[in-house]
XYZ file of C-alpha atoms in Angstrom:
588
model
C 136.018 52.547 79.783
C 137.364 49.503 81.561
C 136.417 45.816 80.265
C 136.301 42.772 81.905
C 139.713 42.215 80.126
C 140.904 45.403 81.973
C 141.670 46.777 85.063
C 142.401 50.454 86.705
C 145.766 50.067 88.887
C 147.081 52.826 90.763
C 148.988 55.713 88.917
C 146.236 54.916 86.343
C 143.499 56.894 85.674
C 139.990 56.517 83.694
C 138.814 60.095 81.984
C 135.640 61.411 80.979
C 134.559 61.154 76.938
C 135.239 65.536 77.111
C 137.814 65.493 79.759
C 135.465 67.075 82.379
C 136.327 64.333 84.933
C 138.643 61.844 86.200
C 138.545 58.054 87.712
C 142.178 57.194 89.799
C 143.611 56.658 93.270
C 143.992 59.793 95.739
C 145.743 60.442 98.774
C 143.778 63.427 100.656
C 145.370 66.277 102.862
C 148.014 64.971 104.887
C 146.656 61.346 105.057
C 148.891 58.525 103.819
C 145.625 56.446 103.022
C 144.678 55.729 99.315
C 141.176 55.550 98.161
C 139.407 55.460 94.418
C 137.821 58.455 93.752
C 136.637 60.683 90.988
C 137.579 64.930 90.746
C 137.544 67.101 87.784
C 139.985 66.872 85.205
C 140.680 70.329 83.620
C 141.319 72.277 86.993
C 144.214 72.758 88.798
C 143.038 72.303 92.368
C 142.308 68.589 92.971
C 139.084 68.314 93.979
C 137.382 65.109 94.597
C 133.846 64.832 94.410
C 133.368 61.135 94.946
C 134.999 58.586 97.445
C 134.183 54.455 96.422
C 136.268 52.809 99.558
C 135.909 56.014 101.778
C 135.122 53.316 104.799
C 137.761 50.953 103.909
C 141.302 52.887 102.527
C 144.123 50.931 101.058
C 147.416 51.647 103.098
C 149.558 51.790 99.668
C 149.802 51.836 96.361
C 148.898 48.258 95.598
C 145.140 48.877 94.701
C 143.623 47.609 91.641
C 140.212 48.062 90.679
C 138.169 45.922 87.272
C 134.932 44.537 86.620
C 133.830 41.123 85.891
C 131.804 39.633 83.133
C 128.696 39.144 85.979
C 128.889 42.908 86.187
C 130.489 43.086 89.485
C 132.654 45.159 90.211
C 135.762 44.962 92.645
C 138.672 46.876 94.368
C 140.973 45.157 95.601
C 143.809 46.481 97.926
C 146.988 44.096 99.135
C 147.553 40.567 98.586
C 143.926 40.862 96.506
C 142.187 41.776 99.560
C 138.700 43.275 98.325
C 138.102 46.540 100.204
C 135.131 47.490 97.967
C 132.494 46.038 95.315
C 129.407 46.650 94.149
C 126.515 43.856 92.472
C 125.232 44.640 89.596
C 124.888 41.402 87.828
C 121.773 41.358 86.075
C 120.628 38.301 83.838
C 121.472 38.801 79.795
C 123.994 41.136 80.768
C 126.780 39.805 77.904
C 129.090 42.495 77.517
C 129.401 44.432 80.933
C 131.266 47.652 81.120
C 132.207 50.031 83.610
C 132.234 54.172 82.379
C 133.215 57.236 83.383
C 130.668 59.867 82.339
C 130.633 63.104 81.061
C 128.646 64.147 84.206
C 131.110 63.017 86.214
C 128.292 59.814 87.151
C 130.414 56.651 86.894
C 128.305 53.307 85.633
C 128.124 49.975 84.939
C 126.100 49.033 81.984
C 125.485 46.105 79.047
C 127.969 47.333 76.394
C 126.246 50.462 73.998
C 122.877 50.135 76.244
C 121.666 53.285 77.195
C 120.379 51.368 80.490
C 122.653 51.622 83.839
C 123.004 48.384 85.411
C 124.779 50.475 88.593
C 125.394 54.324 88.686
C 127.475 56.453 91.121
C 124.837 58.746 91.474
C 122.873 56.638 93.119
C 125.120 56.224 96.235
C 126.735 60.017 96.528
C 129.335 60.950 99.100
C 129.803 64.645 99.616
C 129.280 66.053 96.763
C 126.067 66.743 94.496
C 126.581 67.444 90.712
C 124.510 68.827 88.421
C 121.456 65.843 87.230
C 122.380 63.965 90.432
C 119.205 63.209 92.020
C 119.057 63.377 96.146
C 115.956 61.647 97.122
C 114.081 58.316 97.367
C 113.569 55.378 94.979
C 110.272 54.409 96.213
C 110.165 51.411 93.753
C 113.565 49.949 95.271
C 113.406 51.727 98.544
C 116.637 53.379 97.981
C 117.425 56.867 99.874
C 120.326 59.131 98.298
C 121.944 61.452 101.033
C 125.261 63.429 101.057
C 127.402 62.422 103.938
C 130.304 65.086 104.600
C 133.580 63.797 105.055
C 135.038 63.940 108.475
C 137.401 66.136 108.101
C 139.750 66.963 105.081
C 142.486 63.894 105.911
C 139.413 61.302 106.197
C 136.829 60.928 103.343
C 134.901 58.868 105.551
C 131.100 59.858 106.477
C 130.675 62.241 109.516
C 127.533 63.133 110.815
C 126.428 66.440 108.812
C 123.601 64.175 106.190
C 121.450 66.318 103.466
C 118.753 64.440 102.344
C 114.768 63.955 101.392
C 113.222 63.069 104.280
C 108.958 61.831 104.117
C 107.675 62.711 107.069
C 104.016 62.895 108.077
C 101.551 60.544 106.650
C 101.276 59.611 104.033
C 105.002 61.059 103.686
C 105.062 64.809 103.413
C 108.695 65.880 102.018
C 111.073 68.383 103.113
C 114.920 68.597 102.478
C 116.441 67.837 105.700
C 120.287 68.209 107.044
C 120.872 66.563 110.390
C 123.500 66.410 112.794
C 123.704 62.594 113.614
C 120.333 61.816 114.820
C 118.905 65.455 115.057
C 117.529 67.734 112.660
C 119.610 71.295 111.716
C 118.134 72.863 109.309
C 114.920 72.297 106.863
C 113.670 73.230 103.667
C 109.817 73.292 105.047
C 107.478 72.446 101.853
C 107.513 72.638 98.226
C 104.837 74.399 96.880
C 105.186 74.047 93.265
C 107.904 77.219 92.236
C 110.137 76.701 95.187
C 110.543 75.322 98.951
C 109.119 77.763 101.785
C 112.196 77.929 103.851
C 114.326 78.334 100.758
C 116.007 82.275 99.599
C 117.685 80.714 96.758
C 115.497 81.860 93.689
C 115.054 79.348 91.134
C 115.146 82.078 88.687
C 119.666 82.379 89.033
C 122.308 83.175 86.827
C 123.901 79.807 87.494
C 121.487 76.957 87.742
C 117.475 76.213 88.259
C 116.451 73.436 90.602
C 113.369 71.033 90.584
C 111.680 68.700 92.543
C 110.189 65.708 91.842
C 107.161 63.697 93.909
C 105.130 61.253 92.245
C 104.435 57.376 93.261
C 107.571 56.352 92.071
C 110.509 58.909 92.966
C 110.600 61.801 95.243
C 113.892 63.270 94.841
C 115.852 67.419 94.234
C 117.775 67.773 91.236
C 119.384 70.399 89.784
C 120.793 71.418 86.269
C 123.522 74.140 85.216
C 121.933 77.213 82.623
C 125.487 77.277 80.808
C 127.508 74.313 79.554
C 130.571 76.274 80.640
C 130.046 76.602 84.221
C 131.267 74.638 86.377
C 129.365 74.118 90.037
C 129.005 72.090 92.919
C 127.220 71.752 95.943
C 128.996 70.570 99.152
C 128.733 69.257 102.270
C 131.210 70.453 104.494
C 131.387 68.625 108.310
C 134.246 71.174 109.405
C 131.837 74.411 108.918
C 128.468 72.246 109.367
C 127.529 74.362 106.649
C 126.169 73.051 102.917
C 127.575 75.661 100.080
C 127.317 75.866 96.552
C 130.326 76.777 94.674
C 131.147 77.919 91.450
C 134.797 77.429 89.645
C 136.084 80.654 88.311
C 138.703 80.650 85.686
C 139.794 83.829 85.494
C 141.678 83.562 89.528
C 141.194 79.577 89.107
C 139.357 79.168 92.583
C 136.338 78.331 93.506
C 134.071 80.831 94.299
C 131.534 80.946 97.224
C 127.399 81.316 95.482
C 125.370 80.723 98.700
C 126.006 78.891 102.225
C 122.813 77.169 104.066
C 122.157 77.682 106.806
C 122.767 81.454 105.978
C 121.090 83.331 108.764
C 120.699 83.391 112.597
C 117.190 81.745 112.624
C 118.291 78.437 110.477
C 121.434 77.283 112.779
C 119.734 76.218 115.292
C 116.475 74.079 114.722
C 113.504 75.148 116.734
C 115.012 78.055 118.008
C 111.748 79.530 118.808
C 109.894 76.608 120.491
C 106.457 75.650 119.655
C 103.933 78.059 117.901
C 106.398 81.239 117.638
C 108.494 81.947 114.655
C 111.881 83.279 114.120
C 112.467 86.527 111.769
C 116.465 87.818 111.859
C 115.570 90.989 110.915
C 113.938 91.699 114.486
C 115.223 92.298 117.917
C 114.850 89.552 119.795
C 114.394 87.336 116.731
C 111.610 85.034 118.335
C 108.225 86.102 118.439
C 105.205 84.348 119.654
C 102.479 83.900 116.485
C 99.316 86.267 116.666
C 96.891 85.085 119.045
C 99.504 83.398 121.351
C 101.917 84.079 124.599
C 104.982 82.922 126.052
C 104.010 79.640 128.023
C 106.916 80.761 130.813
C 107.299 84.551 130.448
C 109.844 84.633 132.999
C 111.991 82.406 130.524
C 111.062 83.927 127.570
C 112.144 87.300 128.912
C 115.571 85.676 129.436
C 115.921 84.752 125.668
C 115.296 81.171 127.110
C 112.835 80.385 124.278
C 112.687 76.924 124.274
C 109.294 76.793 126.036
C 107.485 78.377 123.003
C 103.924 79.951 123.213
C 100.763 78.962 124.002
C 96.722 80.404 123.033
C 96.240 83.451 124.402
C 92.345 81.925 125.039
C 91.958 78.416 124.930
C 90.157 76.525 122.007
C 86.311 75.361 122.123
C 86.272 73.445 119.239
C 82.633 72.439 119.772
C 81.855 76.220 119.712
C 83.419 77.720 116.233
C 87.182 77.935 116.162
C 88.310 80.475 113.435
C 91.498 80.338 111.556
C 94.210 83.243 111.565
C 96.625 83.891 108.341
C 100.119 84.200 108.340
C 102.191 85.536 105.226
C 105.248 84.522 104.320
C 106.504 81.614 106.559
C 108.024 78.789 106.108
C 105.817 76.068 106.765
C 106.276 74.040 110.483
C 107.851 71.213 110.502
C 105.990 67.951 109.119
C 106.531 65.407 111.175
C 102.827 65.536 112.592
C 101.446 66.333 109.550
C 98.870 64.994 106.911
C 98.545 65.847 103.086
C 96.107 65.321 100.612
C 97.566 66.533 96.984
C 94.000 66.630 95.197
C 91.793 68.804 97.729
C 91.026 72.228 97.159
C 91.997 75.116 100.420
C 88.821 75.536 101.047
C 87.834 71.784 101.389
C 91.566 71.758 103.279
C 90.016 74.532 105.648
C 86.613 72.718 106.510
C 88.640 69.214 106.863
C 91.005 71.141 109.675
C 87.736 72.862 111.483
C 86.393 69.762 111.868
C 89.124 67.861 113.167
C 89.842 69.408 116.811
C 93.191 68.164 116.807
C 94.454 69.880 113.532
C 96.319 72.954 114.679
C 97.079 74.712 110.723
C 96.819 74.510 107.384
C 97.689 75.627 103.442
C 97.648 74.618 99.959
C 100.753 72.052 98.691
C 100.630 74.133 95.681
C 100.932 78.101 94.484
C 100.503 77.463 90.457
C 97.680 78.774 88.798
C 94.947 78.922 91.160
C 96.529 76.352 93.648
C 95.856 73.237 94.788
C 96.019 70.256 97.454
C 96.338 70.224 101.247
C 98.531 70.083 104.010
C 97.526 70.008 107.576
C 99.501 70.355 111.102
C 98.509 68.302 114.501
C 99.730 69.621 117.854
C 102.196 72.276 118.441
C 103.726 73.962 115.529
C 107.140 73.743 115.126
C 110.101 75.526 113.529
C 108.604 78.351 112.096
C 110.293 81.290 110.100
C 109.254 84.625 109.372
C 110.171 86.209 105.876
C 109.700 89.745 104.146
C 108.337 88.465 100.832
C 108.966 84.932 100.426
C 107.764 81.888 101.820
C 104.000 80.981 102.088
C 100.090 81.835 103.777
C 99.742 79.833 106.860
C 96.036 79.554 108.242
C 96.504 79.051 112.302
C 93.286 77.859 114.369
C 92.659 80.242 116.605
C 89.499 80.757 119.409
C 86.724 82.548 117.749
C 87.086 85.622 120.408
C 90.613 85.878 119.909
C 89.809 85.899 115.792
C 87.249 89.003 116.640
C 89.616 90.680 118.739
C 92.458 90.374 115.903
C 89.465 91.857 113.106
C 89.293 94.460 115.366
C 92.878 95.249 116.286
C 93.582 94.578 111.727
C 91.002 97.355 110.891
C 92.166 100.029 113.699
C 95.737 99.256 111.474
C 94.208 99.943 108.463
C 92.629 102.625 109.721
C 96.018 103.795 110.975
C 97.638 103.466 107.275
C 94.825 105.686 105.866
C 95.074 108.569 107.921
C 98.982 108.421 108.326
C 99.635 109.305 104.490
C 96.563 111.818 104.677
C 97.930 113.688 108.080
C 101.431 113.443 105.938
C 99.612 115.311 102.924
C 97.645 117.244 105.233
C 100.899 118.848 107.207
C 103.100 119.040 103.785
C 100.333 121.053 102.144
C 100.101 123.395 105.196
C 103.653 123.834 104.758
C 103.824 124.801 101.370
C 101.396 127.031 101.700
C 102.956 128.355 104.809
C 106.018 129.008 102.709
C 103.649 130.681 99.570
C 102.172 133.159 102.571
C 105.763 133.956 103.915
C 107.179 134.347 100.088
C 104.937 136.737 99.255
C 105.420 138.924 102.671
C 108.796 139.104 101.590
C 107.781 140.249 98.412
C 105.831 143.182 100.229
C 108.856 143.800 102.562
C 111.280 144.364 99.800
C 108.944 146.449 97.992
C 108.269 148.585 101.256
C 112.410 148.468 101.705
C 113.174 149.852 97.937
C 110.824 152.460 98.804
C 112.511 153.661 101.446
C 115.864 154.096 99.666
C 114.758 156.942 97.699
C 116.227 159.808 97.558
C 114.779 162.257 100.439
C 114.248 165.479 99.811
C 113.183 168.435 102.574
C 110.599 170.222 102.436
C 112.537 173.802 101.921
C 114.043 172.246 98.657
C 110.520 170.819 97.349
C 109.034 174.933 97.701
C 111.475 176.063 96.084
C 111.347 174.023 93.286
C 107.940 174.487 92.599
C 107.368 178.007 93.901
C 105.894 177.773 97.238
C 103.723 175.198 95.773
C 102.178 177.319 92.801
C 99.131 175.866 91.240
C 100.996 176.720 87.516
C 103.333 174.437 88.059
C 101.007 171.702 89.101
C 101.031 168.514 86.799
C 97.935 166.815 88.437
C 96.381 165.191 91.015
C 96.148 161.476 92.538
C 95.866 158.788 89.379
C 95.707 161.920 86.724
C 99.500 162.911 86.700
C 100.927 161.372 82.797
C 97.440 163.273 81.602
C 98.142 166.356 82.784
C 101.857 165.793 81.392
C 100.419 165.031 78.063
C 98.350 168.608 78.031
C 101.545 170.403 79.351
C 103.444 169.157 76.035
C 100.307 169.602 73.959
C 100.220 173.228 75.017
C 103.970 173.955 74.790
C 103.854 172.379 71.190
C 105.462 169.368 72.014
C 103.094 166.351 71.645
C 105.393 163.852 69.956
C 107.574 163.590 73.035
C 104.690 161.253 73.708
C 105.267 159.127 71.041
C 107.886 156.001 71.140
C 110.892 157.475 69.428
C 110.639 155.221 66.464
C 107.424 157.072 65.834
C 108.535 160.700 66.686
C 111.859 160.537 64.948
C 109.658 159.317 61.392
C 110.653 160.906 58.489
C 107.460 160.451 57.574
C 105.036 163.290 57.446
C 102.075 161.363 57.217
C 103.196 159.353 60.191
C 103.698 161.861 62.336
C 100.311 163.838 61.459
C 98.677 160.617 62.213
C 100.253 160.461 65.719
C 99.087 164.106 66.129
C 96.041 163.034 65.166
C 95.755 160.007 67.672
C 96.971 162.720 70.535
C 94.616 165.241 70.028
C 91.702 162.482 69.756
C 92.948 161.064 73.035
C 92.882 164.606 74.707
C 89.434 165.487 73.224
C 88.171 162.031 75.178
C 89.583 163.323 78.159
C 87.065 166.503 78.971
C 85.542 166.627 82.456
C 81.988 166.348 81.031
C 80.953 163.166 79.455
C 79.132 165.042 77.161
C 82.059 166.497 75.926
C 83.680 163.485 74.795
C 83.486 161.885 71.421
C 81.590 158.076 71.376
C 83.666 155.555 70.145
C 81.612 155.494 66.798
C 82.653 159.100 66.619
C 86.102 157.878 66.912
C 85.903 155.588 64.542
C 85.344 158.283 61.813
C 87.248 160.922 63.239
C 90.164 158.262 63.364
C 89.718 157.932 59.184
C 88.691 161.393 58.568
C 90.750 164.550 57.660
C 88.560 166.999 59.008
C 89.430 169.393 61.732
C 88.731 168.712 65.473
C 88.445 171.448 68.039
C 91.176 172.560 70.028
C 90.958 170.374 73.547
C 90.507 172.252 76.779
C 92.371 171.152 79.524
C 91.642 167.822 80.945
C 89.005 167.752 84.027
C 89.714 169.060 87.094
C 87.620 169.994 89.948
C 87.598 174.188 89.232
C 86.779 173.434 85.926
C 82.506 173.584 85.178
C 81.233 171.913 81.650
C 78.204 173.517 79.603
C 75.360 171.656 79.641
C 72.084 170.969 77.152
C 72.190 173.797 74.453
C 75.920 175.213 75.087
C 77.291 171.313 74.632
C 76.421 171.957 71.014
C 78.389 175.341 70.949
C 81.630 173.578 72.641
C 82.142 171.063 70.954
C 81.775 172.079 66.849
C 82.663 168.806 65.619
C 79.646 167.918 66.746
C 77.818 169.539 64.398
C 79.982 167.969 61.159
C 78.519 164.555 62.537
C 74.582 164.690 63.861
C 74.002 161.545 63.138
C 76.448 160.544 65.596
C 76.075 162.967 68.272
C 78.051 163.655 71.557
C 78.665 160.403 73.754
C 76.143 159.348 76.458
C 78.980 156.589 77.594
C 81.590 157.640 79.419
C 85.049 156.639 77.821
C 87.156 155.119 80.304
């Protein structure tokens, strides 16, 4: 710290309690000028984020700067000349000291007092640092802007300013940077969780952002999430850009975090003219609002948009005007505009009917359920389209245009029904398309297996059955494995029938058993259904030991079953079982 018993000469320096940051005399780029500034300490690459004499440089090395036991402090340049001071004399102020902070915020205060009698902060040059506050002092009047430098040889202010600006009445506030006099890019309003013309989420890796608006202060500040990062935000006249930066230590540069402006729509204010907005993402980028046309087509056609738009039907304001929402803008500029921070939007929305002259509205704020009121006069201005962010903007509109726009929404949602339904619609004729064609290819390489069989004539096929006798005739149509079965049966051969695990048994009692269950099966297989066992009669002839008839051959058409009396005589078996009796079911 520096004393009224001390002074700062140059090829001295003052440093920061942790080393963060450094007070001394500078010479930038290729300048031979020297000026009392303050950079960070622990990087290699100078860089200076506060200029005191950036109006008035000292042409060599003679500059001396110290503070006086008012509080004042003084640079002074050759032959004692003072090129800079600052008042901050304050009565009861006995031990005035001047101290480089942590923060990099260089002050004046009453020896251990915790109160500033002057701060750095408070009069920024290029450069905002994290807990600087850029904004108004309502209670002293005091506005803090960033000023770029010139150019990298000459720290002194050019015209690229980034500042709060109150606009409206009574004051509605929107980050503005100008160039000189005009306006280049804004920040539109705050709404509570961020500004509407802002992409930066407060939710970063690197920092979070608030901003401030009571009675007494309206002002953006901003605060780093990790003690070990290092970031700045910059002003930079050359680009007439404002960037954030971020130190990296690893390469030992600076790295670049975001740039404003950062798209086509924000580097040129009013792009679009009066009640149109501007969305980069589209082809031509200006569009007239809903419910509005080019005032000079002919212009507008040119991608002269300066005109802007005008209603599509005029306004009867005695008749019912209806308001038209817009999502995700950022709000028109607020010069001609009017807030009220305890009304509700729907008092907002009756205050704007009734006043012909108010053009738009929405809430100030998007927490909870919301809350105050903004309102627009005259032509809308600035206006920017975005996919998600941003804010609802309620437009006045004519009450047949509003009707027309009902009309043209619900044909849309119409539209974005049936689309995903047709979608379904087509994709489920298709897969069944492809189901129907699968399973004709399924036939067709049935059909084509069948045809690569082996072919035989028809000379070969009567010999091999001789001429076609009936004694060597299986079966007909679906009765072919029966007939099989009685051919082995009568040949002595019934086991062939069996699985091979069953045949090849050396088992007796298993093989009897499959007998058994072969002769059953033939004895169910007599033309007549009277000739056939029931399934009761199965049942016991299944657990039984007694002897079954011989089966005749399974039925055929030449083949004529007894009936009544002669069933009786037939089939013996029946006779060891009358209270079963012959079936009256068929066995299928």
């Amino acid at each position: 710290m520096i004393s009224p018993s001390d002074s700062l000469a140059d090829g001295m320096t003052l440093v920061s309690n942790d080393g963060s940051f450094e007070l001394g005399f500078f010479t930038p780029g290729s300048s031979k000028n020297r000026y009392l500034g303050i950079w960070y300490k622990n990087i290699p690459m100078q860089t200076v984020v506060w200029v005191a004499n950036r109006i008035n440089p000292i042409n060599d090395s003679t500059g001396s700067l110290k503070i006086e036991t008012t509080g004042r402090v003084v640079l002074q340049g050759q032959n004692r000349t003072i090129v800079w001071s600052i008042n901050s004399s304050t009565e009861g102020a006995r031990n005035p000291i001047l101290k480089l902070l942590d923060s990099g915020n260089l002050v004046v205060k009453d020896g251990n007092s915790e109160n500033y009698l002057w701060q750095s902060f408070d009069y920024p040059t290029d450069t905002m640092l994290p807990g600087m506050k850029i904004g108004w002092d309502l209670r002293i009047g005091v506005s803090r802007r960033l000023a770029a430098w010139k150019n990298p040889d000459d720290p002194s202010p050019g015209d690229l300013t980034y500042g709060v600006e109150l606009e409206g009445n009574p004051g509605n506030p929107e980050l503005v940077i100008r160039k000189g006099s005009v306006k280049y890019v804004r920040s539109g309003l705050w709404n509570g969780e961020g500004f509407t013309g802002s992409q930066v989420p407060r939710n970063n890796p690197v920092f979070t952002y608030d901003f401030v608006w009571n009675e007494e202060e309206v002002y953006y500040t901003f605060f780093l999430k990790h003690k070990a990062v290092m970031s700045r935000v910059f002003l930079n006249q050359t680009e007439g850009v404002m960037d954030r930066y971020t130190w990296n230590p690893e390469t030992q540069t600076w790295n670049l975090f975001f740039t404003i402006p950062n798209d086509y729509c924000d580097r040129s204010y009013g792009l679009c003219g009066a009640n149109a907005d501007c969305d980069s993402s589209k082809f031509p980028v200006c569009q007239c609002l809903k419910a509005f046309k080019p005032k000079s087509p002919e212009s507008w056609n040119s991608a002269d948009w300066s005109q802007g738009c005008i209603h599509n039907k005029p306004l009867n304001c005695q008749s019912g005007d209806k308001f038209m929402r817009i999502k995700s803008v950022k709000t028109p500029d607020a010069t001609h505009s009017w807030v009220n921070r305890s009304m509700d939007l729907e008092e907002c929305r009756t205050r704007c009917l009734k006043n012909c002259s108010c053009m738009a509205y929405t809430g100030l704020s998007i927490i909870g359920r919301g809350s105050g009121c903004a309102m627009w006069f005259g032509d809308l201005m600035d206006i920017k389209q975005y996919e998600s962010v941003g804010q609802d903007l309620y437009i006045r509109v004519s009450a047949s245009e509003s009707e027309g726009l009902k009309h043209k929404h619900n044909m849309k949602i119409g539209l974005i029904i049936a689309t995903p339904l047709a979608v379904l619609l087509g994709l489920l004729l298709v897969i069944y398309y492809y189901i129907m064609r699968s399973r004709g290819k399924l036939i067709d390489k049935g059909e084509n297996e069948d045809l690569e069989l082996e072919i035989f004539e028809l000379g070969t096929i009567s010999r091999a059955t001789d001429g076609f006798s009936s004694n060597n005739k299986l079966g007909q149509g679906g009765f072919g494995p029966v007939y099989k079965a009685w051919k082995l049966w009568k040949e002595g051969r019934p086991l062939e029938l069996a699985d091979d695990f069953l045949a090849d048994s050396d088992n007796l009692s298993e093989s009897d058993q499959v007998l058994r269950c072969i002769h059953i099966s033939l004895l169910c297989l007599q033309q007549h259904p009277d000739g056939r066992p029931s399934m009761s009669s199965v049942v016991v002839m299944l657990g039984s030991e007694i002897e079954f008839p011989l089966p005749k051959e399974p039925g055929s058409s030449n083949i004529v079953m007894a009936q009544g009396a002669e069933v009786e005589a037939y089939l013996p078996w029946a006779a060891s079982y009358p209270a079963l009796g012959p079936s009256r079911t068929p066995l299928t």
